[in-house]
mmCIF file of C-alpha atoms in Angstrom:
data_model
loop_
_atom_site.group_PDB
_atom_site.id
_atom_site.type_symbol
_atom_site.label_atom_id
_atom_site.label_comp_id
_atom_site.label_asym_id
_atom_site.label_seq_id
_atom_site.Cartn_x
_atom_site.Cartn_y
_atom_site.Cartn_z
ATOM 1 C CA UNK A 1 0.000 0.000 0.000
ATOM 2 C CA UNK A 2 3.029 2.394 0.819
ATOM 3 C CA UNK A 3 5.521 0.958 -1.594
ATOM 4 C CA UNK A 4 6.761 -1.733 0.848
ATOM 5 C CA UNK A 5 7.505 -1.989 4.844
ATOM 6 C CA UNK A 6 9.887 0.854 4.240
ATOM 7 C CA UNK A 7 7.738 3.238 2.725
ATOM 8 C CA UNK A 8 4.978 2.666 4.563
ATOM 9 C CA UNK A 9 6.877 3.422 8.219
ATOM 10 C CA UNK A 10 7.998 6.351 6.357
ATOM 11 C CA UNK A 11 4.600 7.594 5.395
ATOM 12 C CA UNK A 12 3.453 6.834 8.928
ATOM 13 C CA UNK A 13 6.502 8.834 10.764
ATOM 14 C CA UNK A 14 5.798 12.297 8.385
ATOM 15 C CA UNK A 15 2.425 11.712 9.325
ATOM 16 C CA UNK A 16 2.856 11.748 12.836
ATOM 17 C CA UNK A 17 5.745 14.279 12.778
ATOM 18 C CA UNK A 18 2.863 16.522 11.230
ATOM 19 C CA UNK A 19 0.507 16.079 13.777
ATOM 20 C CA UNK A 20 2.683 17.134 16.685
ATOM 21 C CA UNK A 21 4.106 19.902 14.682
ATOM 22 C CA UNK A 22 0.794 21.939 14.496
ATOM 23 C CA UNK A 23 -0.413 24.075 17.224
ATOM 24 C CA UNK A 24 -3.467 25.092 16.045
ATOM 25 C CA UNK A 25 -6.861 22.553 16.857
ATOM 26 C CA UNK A 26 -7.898 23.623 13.944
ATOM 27 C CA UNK A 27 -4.714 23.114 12.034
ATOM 28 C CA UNK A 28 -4.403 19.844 14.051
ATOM 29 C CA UNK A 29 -7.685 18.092 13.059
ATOM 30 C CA UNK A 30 -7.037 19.118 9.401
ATOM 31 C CA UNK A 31 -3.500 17.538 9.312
ATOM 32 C CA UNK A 32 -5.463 14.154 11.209
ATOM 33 C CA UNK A 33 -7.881 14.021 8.583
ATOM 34 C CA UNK A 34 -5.544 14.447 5.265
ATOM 35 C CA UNK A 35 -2.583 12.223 6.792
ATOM 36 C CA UNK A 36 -5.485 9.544 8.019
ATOM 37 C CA UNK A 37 -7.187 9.708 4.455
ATOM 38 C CA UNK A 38 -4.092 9.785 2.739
ATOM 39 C CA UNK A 39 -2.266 6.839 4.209
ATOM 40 C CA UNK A 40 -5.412 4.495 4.559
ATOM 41 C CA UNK A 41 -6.360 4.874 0.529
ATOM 42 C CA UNK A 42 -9.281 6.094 1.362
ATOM 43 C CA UNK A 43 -11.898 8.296 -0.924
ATOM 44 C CA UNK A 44 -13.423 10.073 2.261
ATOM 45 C CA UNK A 45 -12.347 11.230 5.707
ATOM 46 C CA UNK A 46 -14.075 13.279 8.445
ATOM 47 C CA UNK A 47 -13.332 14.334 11.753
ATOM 48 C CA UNK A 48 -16.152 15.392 14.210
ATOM 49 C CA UNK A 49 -15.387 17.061 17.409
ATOM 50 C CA UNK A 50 -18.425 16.680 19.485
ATOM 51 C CA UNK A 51 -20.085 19.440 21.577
ATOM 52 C CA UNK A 52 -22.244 19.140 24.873
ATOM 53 C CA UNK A 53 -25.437 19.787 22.928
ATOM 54 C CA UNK A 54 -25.593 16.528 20.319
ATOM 55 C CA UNK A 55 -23.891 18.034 17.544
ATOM 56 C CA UNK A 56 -20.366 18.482 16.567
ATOM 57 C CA UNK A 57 -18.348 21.906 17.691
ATOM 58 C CA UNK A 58 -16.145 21.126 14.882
ATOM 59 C CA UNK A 59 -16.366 18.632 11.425
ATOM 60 C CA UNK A 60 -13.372 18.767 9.121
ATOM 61 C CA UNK A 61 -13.535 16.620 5.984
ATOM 62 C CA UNK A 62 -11.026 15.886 3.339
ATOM 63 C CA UNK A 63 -12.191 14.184 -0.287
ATOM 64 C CA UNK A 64 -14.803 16.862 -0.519
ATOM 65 C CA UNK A 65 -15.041 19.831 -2.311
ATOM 66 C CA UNK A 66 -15.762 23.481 -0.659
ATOM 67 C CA UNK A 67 -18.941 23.492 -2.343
ATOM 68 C CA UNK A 68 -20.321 19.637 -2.141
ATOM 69 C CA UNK A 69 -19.383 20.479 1.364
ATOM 70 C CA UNK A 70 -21.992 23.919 1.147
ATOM 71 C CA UNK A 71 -24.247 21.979 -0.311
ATOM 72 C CA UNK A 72 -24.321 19.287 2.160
ATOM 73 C CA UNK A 73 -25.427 21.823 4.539
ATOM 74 C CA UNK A 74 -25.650 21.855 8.115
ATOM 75 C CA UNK A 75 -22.926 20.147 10.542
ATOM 76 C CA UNK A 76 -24.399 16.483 10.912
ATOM 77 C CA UNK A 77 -25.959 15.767 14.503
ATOM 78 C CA UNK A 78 -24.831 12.969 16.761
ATOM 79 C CA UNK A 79 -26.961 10.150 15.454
ATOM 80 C CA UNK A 80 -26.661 6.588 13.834
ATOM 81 C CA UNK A 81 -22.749 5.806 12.858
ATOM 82 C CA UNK A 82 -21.727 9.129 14.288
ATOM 83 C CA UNK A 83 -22.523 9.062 17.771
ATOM 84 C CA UNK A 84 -22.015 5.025 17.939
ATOM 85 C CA UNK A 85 -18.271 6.054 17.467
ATOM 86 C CA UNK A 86 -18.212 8.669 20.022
ATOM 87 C CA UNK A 87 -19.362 5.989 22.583
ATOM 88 C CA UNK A 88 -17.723 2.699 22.110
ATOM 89 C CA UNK A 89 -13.895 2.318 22.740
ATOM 90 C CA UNK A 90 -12.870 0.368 19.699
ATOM 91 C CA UNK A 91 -12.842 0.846 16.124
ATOM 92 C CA UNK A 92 -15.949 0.065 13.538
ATOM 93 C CA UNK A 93 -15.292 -1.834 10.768
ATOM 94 C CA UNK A 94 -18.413 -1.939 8.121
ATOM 95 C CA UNK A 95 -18.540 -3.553 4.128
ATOM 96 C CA UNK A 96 -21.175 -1.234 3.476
ATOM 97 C CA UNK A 97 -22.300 1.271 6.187
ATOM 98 C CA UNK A 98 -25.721 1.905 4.618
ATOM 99 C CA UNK A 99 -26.323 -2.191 5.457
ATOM 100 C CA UNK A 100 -26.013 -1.320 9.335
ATOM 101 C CA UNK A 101 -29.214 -1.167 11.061
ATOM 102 C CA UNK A 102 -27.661 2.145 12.979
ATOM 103 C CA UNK A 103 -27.498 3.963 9.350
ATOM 104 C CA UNK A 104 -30.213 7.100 9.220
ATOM 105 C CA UNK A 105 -29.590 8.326 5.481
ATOM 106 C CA UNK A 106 -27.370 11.042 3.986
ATOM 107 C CA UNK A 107 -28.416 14.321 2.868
ATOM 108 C CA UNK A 108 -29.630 14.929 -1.081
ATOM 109 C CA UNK A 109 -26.204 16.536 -1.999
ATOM 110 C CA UNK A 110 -23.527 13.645 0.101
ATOM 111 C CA UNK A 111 -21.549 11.336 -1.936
ATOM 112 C CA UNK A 112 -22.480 8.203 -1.384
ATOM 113 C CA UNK A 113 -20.193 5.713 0.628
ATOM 114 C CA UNK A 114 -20.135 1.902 1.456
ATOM 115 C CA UNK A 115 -17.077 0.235 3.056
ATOM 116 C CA UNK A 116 -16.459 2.160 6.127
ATOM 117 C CA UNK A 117 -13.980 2.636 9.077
ATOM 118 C CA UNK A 118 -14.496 4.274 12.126
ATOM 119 C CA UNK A 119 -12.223 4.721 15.686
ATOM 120 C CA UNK A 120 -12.867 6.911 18.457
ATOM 121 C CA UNK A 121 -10.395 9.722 18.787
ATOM 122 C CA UNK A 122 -9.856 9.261 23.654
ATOM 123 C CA UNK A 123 -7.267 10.622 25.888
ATOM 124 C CA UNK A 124 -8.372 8.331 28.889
ATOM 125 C CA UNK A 125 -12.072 8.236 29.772
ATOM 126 C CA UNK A 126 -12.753 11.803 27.450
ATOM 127 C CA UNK A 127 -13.717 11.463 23.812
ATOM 128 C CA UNK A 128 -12.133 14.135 22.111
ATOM 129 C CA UNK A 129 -13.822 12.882 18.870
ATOM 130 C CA UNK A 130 -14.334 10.167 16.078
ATOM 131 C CA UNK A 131 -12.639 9.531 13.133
ATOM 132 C CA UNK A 132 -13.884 8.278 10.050
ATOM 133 C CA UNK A 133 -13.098 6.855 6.921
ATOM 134 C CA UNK A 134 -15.379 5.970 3.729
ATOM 135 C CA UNK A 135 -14.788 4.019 0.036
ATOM 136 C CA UNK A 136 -11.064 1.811 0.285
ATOM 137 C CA UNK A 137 -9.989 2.946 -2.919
ATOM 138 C CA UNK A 138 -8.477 -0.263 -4.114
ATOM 139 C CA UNK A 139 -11.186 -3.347 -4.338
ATOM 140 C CA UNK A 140 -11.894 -5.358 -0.826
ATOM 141 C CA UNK A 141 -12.530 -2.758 1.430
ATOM 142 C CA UNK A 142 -10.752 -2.043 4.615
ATOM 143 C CA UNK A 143 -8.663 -4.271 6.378
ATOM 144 C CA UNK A 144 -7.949 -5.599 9.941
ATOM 145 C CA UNK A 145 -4.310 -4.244 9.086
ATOM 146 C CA UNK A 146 -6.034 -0.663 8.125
ATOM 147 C CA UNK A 147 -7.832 -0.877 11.762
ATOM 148 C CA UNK A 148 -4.332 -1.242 13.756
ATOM 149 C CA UNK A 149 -3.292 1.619 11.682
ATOM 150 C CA UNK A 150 -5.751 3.672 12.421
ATOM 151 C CA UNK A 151 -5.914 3.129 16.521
ATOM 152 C CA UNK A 152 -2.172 4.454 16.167
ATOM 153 C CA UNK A 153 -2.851 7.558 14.167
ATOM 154 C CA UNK A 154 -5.876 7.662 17.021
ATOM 155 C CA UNK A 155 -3.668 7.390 19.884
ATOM 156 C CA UNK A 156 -1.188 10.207 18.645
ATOM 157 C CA UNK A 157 -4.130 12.552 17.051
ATOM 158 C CA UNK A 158 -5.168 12.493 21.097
ATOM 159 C CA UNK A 159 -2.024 13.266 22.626
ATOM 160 C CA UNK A 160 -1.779 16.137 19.407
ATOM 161 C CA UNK A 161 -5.152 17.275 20.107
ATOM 162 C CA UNK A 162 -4.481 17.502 23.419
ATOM 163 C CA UNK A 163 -1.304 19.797 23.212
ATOM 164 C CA UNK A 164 -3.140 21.678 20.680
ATOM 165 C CA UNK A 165 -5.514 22.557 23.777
ATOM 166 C CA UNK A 166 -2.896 23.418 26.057
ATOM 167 C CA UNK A 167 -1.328 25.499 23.858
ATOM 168 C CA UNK A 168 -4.809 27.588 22.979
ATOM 169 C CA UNK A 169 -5.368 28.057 26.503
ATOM 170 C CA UNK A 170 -1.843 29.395 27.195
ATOM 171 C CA UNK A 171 -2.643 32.060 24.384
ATOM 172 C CA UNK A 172 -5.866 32.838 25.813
ATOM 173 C CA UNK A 173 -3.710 33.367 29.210
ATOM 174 C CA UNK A 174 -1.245 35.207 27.207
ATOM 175 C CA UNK A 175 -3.933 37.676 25.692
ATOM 176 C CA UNK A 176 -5.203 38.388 29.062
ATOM 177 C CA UNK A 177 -1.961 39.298 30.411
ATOM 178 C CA UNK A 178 -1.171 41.397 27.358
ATOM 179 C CA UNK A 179 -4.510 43.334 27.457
ATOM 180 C CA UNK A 180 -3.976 43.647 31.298
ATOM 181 C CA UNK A 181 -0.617 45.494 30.179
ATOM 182 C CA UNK A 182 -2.448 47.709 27.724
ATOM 183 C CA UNK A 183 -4.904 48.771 30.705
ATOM 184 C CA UNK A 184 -1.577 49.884 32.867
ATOM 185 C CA UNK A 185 -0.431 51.730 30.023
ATOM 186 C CA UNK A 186 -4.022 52.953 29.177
ATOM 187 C CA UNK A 187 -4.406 54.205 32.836
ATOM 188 C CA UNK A 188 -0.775 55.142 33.389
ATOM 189 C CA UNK A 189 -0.458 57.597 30.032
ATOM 190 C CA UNK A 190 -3.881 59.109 29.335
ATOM 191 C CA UNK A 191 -4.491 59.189 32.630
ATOM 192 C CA UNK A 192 -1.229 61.595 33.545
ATOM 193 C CA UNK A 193 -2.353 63.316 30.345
ATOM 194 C CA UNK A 194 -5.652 64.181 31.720
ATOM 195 C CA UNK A 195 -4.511 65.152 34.836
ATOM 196 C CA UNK A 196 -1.963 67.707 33.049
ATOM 197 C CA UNK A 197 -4.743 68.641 30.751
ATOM 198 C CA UNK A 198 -7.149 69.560 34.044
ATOM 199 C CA UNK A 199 -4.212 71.660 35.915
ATOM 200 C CA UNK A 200 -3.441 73.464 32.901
ATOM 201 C CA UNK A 201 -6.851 74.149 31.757
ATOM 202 C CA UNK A 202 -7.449 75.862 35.316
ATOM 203 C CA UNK A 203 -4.567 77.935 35.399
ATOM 204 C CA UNK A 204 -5.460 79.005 31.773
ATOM 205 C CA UNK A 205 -8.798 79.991 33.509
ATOM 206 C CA UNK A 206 -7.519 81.796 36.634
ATOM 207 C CA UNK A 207 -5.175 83.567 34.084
ATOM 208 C CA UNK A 208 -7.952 84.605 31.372
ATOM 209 C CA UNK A 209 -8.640 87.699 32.843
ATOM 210 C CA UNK A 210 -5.258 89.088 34.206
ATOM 211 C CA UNK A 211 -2.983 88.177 31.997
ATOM 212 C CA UNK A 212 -4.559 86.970 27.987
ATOM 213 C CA UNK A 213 -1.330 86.531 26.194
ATOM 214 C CA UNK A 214 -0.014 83.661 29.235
ATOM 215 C CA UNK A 215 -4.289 82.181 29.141
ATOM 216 C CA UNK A 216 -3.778 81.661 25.577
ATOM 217 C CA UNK A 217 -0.162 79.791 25.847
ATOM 218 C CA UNK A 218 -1.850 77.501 28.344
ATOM 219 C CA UNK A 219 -5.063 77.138 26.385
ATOM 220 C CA UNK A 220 -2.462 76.324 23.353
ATOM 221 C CA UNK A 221 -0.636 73.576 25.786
ATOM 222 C CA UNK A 222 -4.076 72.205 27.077
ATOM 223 C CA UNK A 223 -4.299 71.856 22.814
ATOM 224 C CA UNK A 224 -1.186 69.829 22.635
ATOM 225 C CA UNK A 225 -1.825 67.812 25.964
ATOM 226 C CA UNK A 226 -5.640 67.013 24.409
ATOM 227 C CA UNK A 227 -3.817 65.593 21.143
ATOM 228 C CA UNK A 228 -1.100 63.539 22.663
ATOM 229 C CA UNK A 229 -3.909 61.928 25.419
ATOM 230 C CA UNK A 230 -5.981 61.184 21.937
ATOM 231 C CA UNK A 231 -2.645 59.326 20.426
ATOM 232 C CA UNK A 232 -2.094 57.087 23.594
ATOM 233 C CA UNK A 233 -5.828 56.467 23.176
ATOM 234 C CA UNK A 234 -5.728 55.260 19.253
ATOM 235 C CA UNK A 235 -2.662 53.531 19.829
ATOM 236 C CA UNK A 236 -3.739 51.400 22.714
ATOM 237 C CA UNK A 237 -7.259 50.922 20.954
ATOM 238 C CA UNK A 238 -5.362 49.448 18.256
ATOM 239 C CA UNK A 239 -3.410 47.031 19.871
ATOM 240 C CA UNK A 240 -6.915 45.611 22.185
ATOM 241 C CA UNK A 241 -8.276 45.603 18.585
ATOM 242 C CA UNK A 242 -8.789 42.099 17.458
ATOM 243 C CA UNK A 243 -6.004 40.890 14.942
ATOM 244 C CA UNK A 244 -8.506 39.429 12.541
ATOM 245 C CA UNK A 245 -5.675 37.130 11.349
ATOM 246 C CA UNK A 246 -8.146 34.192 10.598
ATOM 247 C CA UNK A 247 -10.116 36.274 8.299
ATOM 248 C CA UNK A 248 -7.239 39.027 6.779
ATOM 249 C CA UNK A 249 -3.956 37.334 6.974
ATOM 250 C CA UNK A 250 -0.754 38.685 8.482
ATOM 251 C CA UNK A 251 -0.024 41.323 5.056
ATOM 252 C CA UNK A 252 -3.924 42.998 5.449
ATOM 253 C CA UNK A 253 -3.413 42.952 9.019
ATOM 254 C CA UNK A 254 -0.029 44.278 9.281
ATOM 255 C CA UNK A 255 -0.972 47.209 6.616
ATOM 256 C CA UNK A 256 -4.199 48.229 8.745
ATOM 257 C CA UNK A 257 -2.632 48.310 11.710
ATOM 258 C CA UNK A 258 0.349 50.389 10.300
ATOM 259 C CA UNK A 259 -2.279 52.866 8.817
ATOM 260 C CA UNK A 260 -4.090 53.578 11.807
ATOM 261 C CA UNK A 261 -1.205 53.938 14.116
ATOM 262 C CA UNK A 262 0.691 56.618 11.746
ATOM 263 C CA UNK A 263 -2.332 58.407 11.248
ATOM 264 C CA UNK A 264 -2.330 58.256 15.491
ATOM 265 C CA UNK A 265 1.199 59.550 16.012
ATOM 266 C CA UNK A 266 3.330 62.726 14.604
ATOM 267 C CA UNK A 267 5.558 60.111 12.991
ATOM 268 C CA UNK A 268 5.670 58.623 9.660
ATOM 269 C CA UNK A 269 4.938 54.726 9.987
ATOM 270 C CA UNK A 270 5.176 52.860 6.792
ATOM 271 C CA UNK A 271 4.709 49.049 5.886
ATOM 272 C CA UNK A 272 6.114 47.243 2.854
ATOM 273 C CA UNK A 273 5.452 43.692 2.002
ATOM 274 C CA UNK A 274 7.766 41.711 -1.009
ATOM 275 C CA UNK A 275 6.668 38.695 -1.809
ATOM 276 C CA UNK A 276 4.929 37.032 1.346
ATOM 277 C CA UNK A 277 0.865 36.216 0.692
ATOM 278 C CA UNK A 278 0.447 33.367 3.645
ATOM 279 C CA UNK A 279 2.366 31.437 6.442
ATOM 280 C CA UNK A 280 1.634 28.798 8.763
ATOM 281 C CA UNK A 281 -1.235 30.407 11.376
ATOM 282 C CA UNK A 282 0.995 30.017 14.383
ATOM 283 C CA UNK A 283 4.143 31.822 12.801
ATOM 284 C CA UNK A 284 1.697 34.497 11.564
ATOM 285 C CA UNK A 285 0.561 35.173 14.982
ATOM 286 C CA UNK A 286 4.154 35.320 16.337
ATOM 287 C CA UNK A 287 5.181 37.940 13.682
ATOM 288 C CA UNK A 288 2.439 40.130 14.127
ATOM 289 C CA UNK A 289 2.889 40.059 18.147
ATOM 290 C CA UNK A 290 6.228 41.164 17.539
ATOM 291 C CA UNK A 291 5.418 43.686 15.165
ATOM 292 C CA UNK A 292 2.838 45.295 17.842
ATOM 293 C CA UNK A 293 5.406 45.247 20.686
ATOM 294 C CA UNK A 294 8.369 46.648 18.037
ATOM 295 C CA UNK A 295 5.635 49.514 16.973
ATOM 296 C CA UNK A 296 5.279 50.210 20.455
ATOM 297 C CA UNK A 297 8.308 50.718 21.466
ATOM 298 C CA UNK A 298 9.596 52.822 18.427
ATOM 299 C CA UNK A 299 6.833 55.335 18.502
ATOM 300 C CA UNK A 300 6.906 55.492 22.479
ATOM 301 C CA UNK A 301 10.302 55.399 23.471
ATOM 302 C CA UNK A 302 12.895 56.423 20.519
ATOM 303 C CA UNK A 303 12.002 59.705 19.792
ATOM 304 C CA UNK A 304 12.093 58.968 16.432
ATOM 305 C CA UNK A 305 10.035 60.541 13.770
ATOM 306 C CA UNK A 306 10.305 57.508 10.947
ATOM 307 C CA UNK A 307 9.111 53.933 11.440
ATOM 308 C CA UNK A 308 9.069 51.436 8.568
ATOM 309 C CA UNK A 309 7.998 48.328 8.893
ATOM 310 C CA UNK A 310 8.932 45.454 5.799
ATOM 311 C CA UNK A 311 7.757 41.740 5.499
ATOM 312 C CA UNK A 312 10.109 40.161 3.040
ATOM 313 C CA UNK A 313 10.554 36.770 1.826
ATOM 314 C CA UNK A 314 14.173 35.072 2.709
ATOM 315 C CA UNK A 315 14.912 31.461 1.188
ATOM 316 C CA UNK A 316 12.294 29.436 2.675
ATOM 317 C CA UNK A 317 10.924 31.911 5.097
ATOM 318 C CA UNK A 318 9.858 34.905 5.748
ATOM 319 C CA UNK A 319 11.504 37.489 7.810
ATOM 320 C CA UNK A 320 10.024 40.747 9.773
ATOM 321 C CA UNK A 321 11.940 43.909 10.113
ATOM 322 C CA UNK A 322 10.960 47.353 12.379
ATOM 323 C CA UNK A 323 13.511 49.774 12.234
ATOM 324 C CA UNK A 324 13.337 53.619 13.524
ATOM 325 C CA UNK A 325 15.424 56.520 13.299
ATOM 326 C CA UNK A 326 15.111 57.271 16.696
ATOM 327 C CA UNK A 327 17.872 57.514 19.773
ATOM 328 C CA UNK A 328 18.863 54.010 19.625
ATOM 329 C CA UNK A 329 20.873 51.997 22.731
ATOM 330 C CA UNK A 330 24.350 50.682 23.107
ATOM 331 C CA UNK A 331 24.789 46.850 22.665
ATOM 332 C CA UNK A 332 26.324 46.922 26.098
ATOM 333 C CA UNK A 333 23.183 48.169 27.711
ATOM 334 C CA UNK A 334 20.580 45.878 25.897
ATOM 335 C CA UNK A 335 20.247 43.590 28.439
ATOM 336 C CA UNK A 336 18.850 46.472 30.903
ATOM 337 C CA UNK A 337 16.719 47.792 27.185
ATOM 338 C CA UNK A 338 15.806 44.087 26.746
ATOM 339 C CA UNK A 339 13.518 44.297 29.887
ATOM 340 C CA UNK A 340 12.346 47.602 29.185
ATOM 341 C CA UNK A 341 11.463 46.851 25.893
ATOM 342 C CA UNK A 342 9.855 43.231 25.690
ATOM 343 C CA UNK A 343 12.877 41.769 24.011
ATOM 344 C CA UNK A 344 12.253 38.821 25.961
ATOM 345 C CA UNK A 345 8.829 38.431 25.088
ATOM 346 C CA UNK A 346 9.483 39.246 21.766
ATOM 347 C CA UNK A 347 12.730 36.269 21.743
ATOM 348 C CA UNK A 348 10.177 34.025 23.008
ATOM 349 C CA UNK A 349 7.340 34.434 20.380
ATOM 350 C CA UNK A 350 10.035 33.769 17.588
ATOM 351 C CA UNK A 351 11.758 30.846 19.214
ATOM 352 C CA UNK A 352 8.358 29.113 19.668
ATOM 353 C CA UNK A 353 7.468 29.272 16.079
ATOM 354 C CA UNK A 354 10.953 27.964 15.051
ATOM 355 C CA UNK A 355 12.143 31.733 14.523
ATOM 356 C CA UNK A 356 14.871 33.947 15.501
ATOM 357 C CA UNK A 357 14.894 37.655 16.937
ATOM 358 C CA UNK A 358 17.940 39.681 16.274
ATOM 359 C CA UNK A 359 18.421 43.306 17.631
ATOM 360 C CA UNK A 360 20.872 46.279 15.820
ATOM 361 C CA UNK A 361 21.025 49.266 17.754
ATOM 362 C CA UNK A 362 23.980 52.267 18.553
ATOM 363 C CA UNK A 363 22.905 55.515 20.584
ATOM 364 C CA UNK A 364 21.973 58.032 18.100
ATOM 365 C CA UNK A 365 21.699 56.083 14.686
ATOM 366 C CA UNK A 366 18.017 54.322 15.807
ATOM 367 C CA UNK A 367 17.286 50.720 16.335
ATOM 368 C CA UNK A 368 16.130 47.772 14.013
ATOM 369 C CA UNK A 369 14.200 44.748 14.985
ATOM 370 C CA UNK A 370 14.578 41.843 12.651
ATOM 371 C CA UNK A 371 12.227 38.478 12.964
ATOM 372 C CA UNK A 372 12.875 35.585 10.981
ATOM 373 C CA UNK A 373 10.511 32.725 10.512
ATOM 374 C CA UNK A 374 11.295 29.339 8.302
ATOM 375 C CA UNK A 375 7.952 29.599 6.643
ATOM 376 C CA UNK A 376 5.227 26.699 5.726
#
């Protein structure tokens, strides 16, 4: 089936290599259902991850086209075949699943499918889901041999599921810290800003009638007070903003994010993109992370009045830069500027994706930020 004992342990270990490799659930179950489908001959694979309600929170297919799968319709309930795998341990092996007495009918627009293979997707007592498989594409159906393999892609798409869990949850954690750090920074510069604004405003008020010319300097600074309170405002409304990565991509997302924040501040933030269209979900995530806390530290802290941002391609990757003309920091002090600025936030997004962060900055020649990512 895989070109000999060889080839088929082969197949198997990029399979599973590509299952622990994603981070994503979604990315996870899609990579299940392709290498499951793939290396079991099969016409037809599905994935259903049930919910508490007797339906499926997710369903990813493979075999079936975008719009077959539209016109299908709905995400199936848990009924007949379906929920029998979500509640028996072992696999289901069937010659034709439309001969089982436990088969309810397909709707007008599925394919139609006979020899069948199912296995419950556990980690322990839990049933993270149920995997199935439809149509053996070479004649005899499904084998006893195809069942073993299965229950091992099973047992790994758990512990990979599993991880993939973990790992959304730590984000979720991660988000909360970060917007937690924007409310600090929310509170800690608009707020001072206010507070300036107020003072000034009243002694532009107790000076109105005494003195004009020094009322209408302070009137003129509770002007410039009001604008910079309205930047820290934008800026940290942009970065709560959602990233709308799923939808956009990291190149849309980048650009309107860019946009907003130099129409925010006094300086001039571009963003240039040569030939990057997608990456992998996680390193897009990382890149634009870094991007944000790169952004935020040239337009709050260098005193720079030029930011450019650039997303290039590089061999098989992709690689970020930030770089502003602003005061810039000696190499000998970046340790001290490393915790100041989020370097070591920043380090660890780009490690985690399989990335590296590299810093170039002298005092008085501004400071560049380069990310590099190997790329899907």
């Amino acid at each position: 089936m895989f070109g000999g004992p060889r080839g088929g342990l082969a197949a198997v270990s990029t399979a599973l290599l590509a299952m622990s490799r994603r981070l994503e659930v979604r990315d996870v179950l899609r990579t299940i259902v392709v290498s499951a489908r793939q290396l079991l001959d099969a016409e037809y694979a599905a994935l259903g991850v049930p919910d508490d309600h007797g339906g499926f929170a997710q369903f990813v297919v493979d075999g079936i086209s975008e719009e077959q799968w539209r016109r299908i319709g709905p995400l199936p309930r848990q009924h007949g075949i379906l929920a029998a795998m979500l509640h028996q341990d072992g696999p289901e092996r069937l010659a034709d699943v439309r001969k089982d007495p436990r088969f309810e009918g397909w709707p007008p627009a599925h394919p139609e499918m006979s020899d069948f293979l199912g296995q419950p997707v556990r980690d322990g007592e839990e049933t993270l889901g149920a995997l199935f498989l439809a149509n053996k594409k070479c004649p005899g159906g499904f084998t006893e041999e195809d069942e073993e393999l299965l229950a091992l892609l099973a047992q790994h798409a758990a512990i990979a599921l599993t991880n993939a869990r973990l790992y959304e949850r730590s984000r979720e954690l991660t988000i909360a810290e970060e917007r937690s750090r924007l409310a600090h920074e929310l509170h800690d510069a608009v707020a001072q800003k206010l507070f300036s604004l107020r003072l000034t405003a009243q002694a532009a008020a107790a000076l109105v009638d005494r003195d004009p010319a020094r009322a209408k300097g302070e009137l003129q600074q509770v002007a410039a007070l009001a604008a910079e309170a309205a930047d820290e405002l934008r800026s940290a409304v942009t970065e709560l903003r959602p990233a709308g990565l799923d939808e956009d991509g990291l190149v849309a997302t980048l650009r309107d994010q860019v946009h907003v924040l130099d129409r925010a501040h006094t300086a001039h933030v571009t963003f240039t993109c040569d030939g990057v269209r997608a990456l992998p979900a996680t390193q897009e995530e990382a890149l634009l992370r870094v991007a944000q806390e790169a952004l935020h530290n040239a337009l709050r802290h260098s005193g720079g009045d030029r930011v450019e941002v650039t997303l290039a391609r590089r061999a098989a990757g992709a690689v970020l830069t930030v770089t502003d003309n602003g005061s810039g920091f000696s190499p000998s002090s970046i340790r001290a500027a490393g915790r100041h600025l989020g370097l070591v936030s920043m380090r660890d997004r780009a490690s985690g994706v399989g990335g590296r962060l590299t810093v170039h900055s002298e005092p008085g020649t501004g400071t560049t930020i380069e990310m590099e990512v190997p790329g899907g």
